[in-house]
Short mmCIF file of C-alpha atoms and ligand atoms in Angstrom, two decimals:
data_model
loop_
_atom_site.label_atom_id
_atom_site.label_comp_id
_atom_site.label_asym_id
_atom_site.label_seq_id
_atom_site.Cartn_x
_atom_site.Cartn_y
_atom_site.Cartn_z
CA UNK T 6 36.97 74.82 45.00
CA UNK T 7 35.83 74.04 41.45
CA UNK T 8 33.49 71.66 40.30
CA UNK T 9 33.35 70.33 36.66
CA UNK T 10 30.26 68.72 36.71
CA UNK T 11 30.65 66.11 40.32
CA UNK T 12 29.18 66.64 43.43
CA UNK T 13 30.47 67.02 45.84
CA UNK T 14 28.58 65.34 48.70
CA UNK T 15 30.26 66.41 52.33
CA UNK T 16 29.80 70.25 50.60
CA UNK T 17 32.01 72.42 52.16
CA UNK T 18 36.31 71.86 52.59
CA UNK T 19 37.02 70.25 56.38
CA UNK T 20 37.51 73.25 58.39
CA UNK T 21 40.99 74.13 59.99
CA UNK T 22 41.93 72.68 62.96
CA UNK T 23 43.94 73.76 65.37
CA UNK T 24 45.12 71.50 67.88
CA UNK T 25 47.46 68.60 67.15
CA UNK T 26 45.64 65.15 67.21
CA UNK T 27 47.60 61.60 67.70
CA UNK T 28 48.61 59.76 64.80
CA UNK T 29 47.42 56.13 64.75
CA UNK T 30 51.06 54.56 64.01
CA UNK T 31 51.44 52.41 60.60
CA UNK T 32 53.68 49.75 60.64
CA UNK T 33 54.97 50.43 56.99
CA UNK T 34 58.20 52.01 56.71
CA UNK T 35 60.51 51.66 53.84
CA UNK T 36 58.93 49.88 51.08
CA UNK T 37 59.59 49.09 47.19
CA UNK T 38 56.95 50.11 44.13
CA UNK T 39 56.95 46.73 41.78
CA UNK T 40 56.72 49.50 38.83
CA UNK T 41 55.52 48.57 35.36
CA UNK T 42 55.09 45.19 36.05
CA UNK T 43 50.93 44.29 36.80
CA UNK T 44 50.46 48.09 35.33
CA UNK T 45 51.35 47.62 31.65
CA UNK T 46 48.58 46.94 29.79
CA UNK T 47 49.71 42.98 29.76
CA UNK T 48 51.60 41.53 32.56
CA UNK T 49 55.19 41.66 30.71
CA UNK T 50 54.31 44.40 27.76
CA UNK T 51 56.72 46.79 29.83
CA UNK T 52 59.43 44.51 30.01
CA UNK T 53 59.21 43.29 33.48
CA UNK T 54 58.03 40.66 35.44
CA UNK T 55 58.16 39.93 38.86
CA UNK T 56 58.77 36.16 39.97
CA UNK T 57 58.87 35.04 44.06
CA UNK T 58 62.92 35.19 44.02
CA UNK T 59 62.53 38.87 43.48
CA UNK T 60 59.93 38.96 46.65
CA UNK T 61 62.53 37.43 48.90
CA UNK T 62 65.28 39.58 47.50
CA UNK T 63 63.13 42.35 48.56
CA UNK T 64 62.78 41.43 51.79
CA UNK T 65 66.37 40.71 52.46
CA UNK T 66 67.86 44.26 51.39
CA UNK T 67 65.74 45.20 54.24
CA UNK T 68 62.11 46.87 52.82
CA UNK T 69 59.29 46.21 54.73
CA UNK T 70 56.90 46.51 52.09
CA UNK T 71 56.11 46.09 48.78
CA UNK T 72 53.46 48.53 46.67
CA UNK T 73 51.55 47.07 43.58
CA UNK T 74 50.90 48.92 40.79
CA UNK T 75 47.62 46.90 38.94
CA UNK T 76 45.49 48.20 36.44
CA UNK T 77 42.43 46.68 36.80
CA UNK T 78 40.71 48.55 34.62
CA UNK T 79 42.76 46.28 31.52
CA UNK T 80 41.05 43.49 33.26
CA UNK T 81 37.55 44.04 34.04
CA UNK T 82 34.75 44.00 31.32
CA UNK T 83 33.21 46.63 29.93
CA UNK T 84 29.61 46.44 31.06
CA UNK T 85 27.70 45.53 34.20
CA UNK T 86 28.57 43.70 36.40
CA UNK T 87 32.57 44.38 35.13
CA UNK T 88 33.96 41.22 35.97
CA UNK T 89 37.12 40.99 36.46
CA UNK T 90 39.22 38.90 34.32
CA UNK T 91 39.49 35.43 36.90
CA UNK T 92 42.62 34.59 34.72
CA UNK T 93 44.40 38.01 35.35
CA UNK T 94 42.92 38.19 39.10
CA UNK T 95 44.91 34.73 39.51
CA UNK T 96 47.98 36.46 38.84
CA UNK T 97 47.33 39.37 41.43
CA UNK T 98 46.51 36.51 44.07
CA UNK T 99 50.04 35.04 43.51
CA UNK T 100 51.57 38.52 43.55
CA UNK T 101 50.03 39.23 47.17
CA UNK T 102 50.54 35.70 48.61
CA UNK T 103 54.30 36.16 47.82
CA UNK T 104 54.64 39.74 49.35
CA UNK T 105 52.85 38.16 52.43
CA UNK T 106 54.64 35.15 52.75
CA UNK T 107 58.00 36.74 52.10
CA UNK T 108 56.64 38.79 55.55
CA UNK T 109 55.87 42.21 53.64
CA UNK T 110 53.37 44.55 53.68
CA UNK T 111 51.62 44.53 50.46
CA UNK T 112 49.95 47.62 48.81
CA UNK T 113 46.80 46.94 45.90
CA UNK T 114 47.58 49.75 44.14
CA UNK T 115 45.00 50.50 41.37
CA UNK T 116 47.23 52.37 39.13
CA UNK T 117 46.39 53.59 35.28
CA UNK T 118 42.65 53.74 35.06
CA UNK T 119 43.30 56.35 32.15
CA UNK T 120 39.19 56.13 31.36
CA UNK T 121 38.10 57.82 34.40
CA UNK T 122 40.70 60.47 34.34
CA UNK T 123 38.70 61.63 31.06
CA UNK T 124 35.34 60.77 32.16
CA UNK T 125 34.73 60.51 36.01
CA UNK T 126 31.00 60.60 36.28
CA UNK T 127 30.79 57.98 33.35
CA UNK T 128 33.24 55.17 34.70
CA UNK T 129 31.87 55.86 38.78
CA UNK T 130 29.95 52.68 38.46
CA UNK T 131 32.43 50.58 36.84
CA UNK T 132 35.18 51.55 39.44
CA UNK T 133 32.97 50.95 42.58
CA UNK T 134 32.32 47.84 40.74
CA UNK T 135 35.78 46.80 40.62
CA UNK T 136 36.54 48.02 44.00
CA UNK T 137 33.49 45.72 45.62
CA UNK T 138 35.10 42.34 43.80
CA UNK T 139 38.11 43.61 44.85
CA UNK T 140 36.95 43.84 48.57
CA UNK T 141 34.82 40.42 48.23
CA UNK T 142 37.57 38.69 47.36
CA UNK T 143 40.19 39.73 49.82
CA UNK T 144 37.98 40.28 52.90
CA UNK T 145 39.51 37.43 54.74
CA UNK T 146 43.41 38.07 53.49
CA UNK T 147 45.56 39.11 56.41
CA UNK T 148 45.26 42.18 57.71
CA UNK T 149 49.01 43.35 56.03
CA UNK T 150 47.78 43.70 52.49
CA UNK T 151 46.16 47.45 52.54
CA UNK T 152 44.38 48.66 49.65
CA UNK T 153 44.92 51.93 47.46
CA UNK T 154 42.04 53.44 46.15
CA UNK T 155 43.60 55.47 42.89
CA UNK T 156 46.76 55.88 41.62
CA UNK T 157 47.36 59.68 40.55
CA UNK T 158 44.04 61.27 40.43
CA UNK T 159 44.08 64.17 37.48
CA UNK T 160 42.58 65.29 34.48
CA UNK T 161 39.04 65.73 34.76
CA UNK T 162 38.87 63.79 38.27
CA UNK T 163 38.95 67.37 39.86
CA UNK T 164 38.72 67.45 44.24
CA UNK T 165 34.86 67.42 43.94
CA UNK T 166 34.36 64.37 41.61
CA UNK T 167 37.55 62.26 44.13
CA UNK T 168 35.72 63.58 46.96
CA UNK T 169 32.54 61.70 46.11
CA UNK T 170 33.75 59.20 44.49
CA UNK T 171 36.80 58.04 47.39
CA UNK T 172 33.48 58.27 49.90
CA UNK T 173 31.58 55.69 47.73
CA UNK T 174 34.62 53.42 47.46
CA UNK T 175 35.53 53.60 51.20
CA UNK T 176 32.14 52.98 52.09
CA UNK T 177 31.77 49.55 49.48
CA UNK T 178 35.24 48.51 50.66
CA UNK T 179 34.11 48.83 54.35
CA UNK T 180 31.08 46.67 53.66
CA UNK T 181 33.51 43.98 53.46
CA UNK T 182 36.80 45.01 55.12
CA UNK T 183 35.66 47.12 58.24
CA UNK T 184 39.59 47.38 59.22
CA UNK T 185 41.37 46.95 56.66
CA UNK T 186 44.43 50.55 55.82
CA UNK T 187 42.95 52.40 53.07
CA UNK T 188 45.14 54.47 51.09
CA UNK T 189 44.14 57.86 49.86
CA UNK T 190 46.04 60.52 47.68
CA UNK T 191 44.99 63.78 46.43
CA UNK T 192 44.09 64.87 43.07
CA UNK T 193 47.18 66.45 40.81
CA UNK T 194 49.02 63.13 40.79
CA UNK T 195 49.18 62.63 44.31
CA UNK T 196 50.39 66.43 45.06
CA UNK T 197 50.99 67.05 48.66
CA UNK T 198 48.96 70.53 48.16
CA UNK T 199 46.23 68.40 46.84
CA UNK T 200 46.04 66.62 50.09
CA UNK T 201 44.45 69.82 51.60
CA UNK T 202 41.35 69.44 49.62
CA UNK T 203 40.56 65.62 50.26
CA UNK T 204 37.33 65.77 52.71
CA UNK T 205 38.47 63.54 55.66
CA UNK T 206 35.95 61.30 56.99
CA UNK T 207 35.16 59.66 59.95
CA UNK T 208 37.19 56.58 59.52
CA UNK T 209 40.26 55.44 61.76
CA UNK T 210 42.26 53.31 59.17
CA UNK T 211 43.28 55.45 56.16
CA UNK T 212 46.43 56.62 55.14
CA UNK T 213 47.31 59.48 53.33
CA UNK T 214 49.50 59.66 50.62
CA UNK T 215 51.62 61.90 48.15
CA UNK T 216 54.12 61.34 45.92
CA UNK T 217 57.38 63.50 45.33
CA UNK T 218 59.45 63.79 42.36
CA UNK T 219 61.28 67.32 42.68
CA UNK T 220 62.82 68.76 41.01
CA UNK T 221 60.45 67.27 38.34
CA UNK T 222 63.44 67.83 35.51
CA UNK T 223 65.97 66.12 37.14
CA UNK T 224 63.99 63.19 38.39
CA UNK T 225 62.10 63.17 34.86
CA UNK T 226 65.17 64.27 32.90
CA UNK T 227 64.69 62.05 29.35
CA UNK T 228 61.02 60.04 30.40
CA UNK T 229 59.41 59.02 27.58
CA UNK T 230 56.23 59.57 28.91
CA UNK T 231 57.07 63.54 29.48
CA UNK T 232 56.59 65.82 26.91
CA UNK T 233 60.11 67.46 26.58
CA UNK T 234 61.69 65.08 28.96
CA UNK T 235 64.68 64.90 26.94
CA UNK T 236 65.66 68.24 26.96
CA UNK T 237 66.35 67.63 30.74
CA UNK T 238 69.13 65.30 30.07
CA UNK T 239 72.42 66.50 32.25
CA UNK T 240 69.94 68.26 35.33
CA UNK T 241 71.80 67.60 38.44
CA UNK T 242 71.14 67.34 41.99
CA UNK T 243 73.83 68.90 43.47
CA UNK T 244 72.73 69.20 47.71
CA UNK T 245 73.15 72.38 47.77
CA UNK T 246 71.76 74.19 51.20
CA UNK T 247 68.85 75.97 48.48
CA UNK T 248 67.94 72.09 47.50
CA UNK T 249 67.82 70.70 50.40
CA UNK T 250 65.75 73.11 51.84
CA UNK T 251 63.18 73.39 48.81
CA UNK T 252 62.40 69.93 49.95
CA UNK T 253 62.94 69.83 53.70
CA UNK T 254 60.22 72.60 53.02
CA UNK T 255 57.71 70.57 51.63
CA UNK T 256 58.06 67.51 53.71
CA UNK T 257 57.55 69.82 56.96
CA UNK T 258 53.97 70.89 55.47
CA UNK T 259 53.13 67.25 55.02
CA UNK T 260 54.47 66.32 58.72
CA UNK T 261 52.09 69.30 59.37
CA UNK T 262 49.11 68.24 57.90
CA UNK T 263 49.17 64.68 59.61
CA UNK T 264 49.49 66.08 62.87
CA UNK T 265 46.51 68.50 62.47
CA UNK T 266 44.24 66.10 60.86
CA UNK T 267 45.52 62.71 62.99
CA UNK T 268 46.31 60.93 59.64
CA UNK T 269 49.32 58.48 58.89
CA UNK T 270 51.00 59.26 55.84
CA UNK T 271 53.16 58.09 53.20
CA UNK T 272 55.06 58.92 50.35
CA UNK T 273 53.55 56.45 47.93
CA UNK T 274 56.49 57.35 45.24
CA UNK T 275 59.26 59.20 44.98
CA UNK T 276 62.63 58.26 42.85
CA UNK T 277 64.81 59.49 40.41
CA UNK T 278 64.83 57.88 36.50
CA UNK T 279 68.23 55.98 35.85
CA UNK T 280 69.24 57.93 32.57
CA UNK T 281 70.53 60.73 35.75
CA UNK T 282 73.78 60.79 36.98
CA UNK T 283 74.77 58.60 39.40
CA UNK T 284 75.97 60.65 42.16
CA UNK T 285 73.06 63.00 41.82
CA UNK T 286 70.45 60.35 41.72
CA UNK T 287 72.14 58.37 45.28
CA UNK T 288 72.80 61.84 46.47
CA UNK T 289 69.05 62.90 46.02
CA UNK T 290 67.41 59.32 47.37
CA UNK T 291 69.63 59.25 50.40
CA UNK T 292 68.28 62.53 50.92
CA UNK T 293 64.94 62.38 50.60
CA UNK T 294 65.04 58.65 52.76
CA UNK T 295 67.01 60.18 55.44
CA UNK T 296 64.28 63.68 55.40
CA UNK T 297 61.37 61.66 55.62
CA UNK T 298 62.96 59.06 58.24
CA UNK T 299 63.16 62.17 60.01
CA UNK T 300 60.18 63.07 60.13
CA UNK T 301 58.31 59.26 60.53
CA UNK T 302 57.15 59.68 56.78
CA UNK T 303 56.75 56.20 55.35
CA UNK T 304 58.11 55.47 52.05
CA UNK T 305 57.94 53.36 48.87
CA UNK T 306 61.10 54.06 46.48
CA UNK T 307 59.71 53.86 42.54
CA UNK T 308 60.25 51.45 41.52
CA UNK T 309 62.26 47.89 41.61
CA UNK T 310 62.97 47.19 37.97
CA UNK T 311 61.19 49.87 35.61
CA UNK T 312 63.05 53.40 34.24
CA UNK T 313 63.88 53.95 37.87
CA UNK T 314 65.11 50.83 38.83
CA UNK T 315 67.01 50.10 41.79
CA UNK T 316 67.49 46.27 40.15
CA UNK T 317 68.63 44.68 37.52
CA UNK T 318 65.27 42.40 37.43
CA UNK T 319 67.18 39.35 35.21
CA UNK T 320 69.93 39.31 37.15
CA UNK T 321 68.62 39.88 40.13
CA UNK T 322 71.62 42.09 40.87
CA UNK T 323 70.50 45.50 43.01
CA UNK T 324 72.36 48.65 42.28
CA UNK T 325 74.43 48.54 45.40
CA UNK T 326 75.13 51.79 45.94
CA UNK T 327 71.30 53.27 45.12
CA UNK T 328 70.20 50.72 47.52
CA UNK T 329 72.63 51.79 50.55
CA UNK T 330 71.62 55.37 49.91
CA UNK T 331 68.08 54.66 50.49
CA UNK T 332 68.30 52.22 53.85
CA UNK T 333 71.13 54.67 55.16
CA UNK T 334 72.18 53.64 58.44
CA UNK T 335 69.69 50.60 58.21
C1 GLC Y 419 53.37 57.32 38.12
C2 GLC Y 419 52.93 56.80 36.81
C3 GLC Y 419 53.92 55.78 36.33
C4 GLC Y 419 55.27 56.45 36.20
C5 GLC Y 419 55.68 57.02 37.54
C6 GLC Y 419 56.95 57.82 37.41
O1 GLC Y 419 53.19 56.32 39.05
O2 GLC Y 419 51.66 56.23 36.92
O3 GLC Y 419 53.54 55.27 35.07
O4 GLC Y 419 56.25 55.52 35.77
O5 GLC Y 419 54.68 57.84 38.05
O6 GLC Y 419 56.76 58.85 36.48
#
């Protein structure tokens, strides 16, 4: 393992284990990410906003859950103690009450903290910080609202500097919410191989999670945010027996690794942008929903209304069709 500069406080990787342990079972299942909505740098700046009608349309196509996507980090001062904005944290209250009322799971997702990706060491304090408000103020919300620690770990947050710094945040969030699902993702923007070098630690309620985008050039083909995205444009997904089984593959090391370490797990994100074809892009989400039904992997389809959209937010109107691939024989 290398270290840039973070300690890494449990020292050595977890060791191995052989034997199978029992998975403590989530009640998650099939859930929706409310993409580019609380994550833009201003609630709207991305082009979409969420309102309660959208919560309950949610909850009628059949998802369980709903994962939000907030960057905090917009929100929160700049110096001790880091307040968070009360005006902005309003907002976020709204957002869960209507997930929870609407009787879905909701996932605090703190997504785009850009800063610490750069400088880990420097914005420790100031992320802890956030986390303990975070934790003070939702101690008593019900116990279906689960937190997520960091979207997308990369750059200079290598394993060692996420190791110590997940540890620190578990343990201020604990202070507070001694039950309450944690959500935990590797390093390498949630790769599955990154979930290998996350020191486990002696806590019963945390999830695990990865995201999946592969093939990266279809499900990326013309993103914005991609450097040579557009070059992608026509990649198909055909289902052929070699693309199925590059994923089936990889999901089978994640069922794997939850059975050897005891951990639930999810797949935080996976979708396919909407400048794909059609029939590749249902023919790749039924898929990937059906593989990780399969298996008893949780999901979260990204996202409701951004690039990858599964609805036509103003409308209200869902893409049929993407939507009956992912539920499948709901
Ligand atoms: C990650 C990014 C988000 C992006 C999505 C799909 O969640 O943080 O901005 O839209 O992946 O690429």
């Amino acid at each position: 393992m290398i270290l840039t500069g973070c300690v890494n406080v449990n020292g050595e990787q977890a060791v191995e284990e052989a034997t199978p342990k029992a998975i403590p079972p989530i009640s998650i299942s099939r859930g929706i990410n409310l993409g580019n909505w609380l994550e833009a740098p201003e609630p709207g700046d991305w082009g979409v906003m969420i309102e309660p009608r959208h919560f309950s349309a949610i909850r009628e196509a059949g998802f369980d859950s709903v994962r939000i996507p907030v960057r905090f980090s917009a929100h929160a001062s700049a110096h001790p103690p880091y307040t968070l904005d009360p005006i902005f944290m309003d907002i976020v209250d709204e957002a869960i009450q209507q997930g929870l009322q609407n009787g879905l799971y909701v996932i605090l997702d703190f997504h785009h903290y850009e800063e610490i990706m750069q400088a880990p060491q420097e914005q420790a304090e100031r992320f802890l910080a956030i986390w303990r408000q975070l934790a003070e103020r939702y101690h008593e919300a019900d116990d279906n609202l689960y937190f997520e620690l960091l979207n997308e770990p990369h750059g200079r947050m290598d394993d060692g500097c996420w190791n110590d710094l997940l540890a620190k945040a578990i343990g201020e969030i604990r202070v507070s919410n001694p039950e309450r699902w944690i959500i935990v993702g590797g390093v390498d923007f949630n790769h599955i191989d990154a979930l290998d070098e996350i020191v486990l630690l002696e806590d019963e309620r945390i999830i695990a999670t990865f995201h999946f985008y592969e093939p990266f050039k279809f499900s990326h083909q013309g993103a914005s945010w991609v450097e040579n995205a557009a070059q992608w444009s026509g990649v198909q997904w055909t289902g052929s027996e070699e693309e199925k089984q590059a994923i089936e593959t990889v999901l089978d090391e994640a069922t794997q690794w939850s059975r050897l370490h005891g951990m639930p797990w999810l797949m935080g994100e996976f979708g396919v942008i909407a400048k794909a074809d059609e029939t590749s892009r249902q023919r790749w989400s039924a898929f990937m929903a059906d593989q990780a039904r399969q298996r008893g992997i949780a999901w979260i389809y990204w996202d409701i209304c951004g690039e990858f959209q599964v609805m036509d937010c103003g409308t209200g109107k869902w893409d049929q069709s993407l939507l009956g691939a992912l539920m499948g024989g709901r």
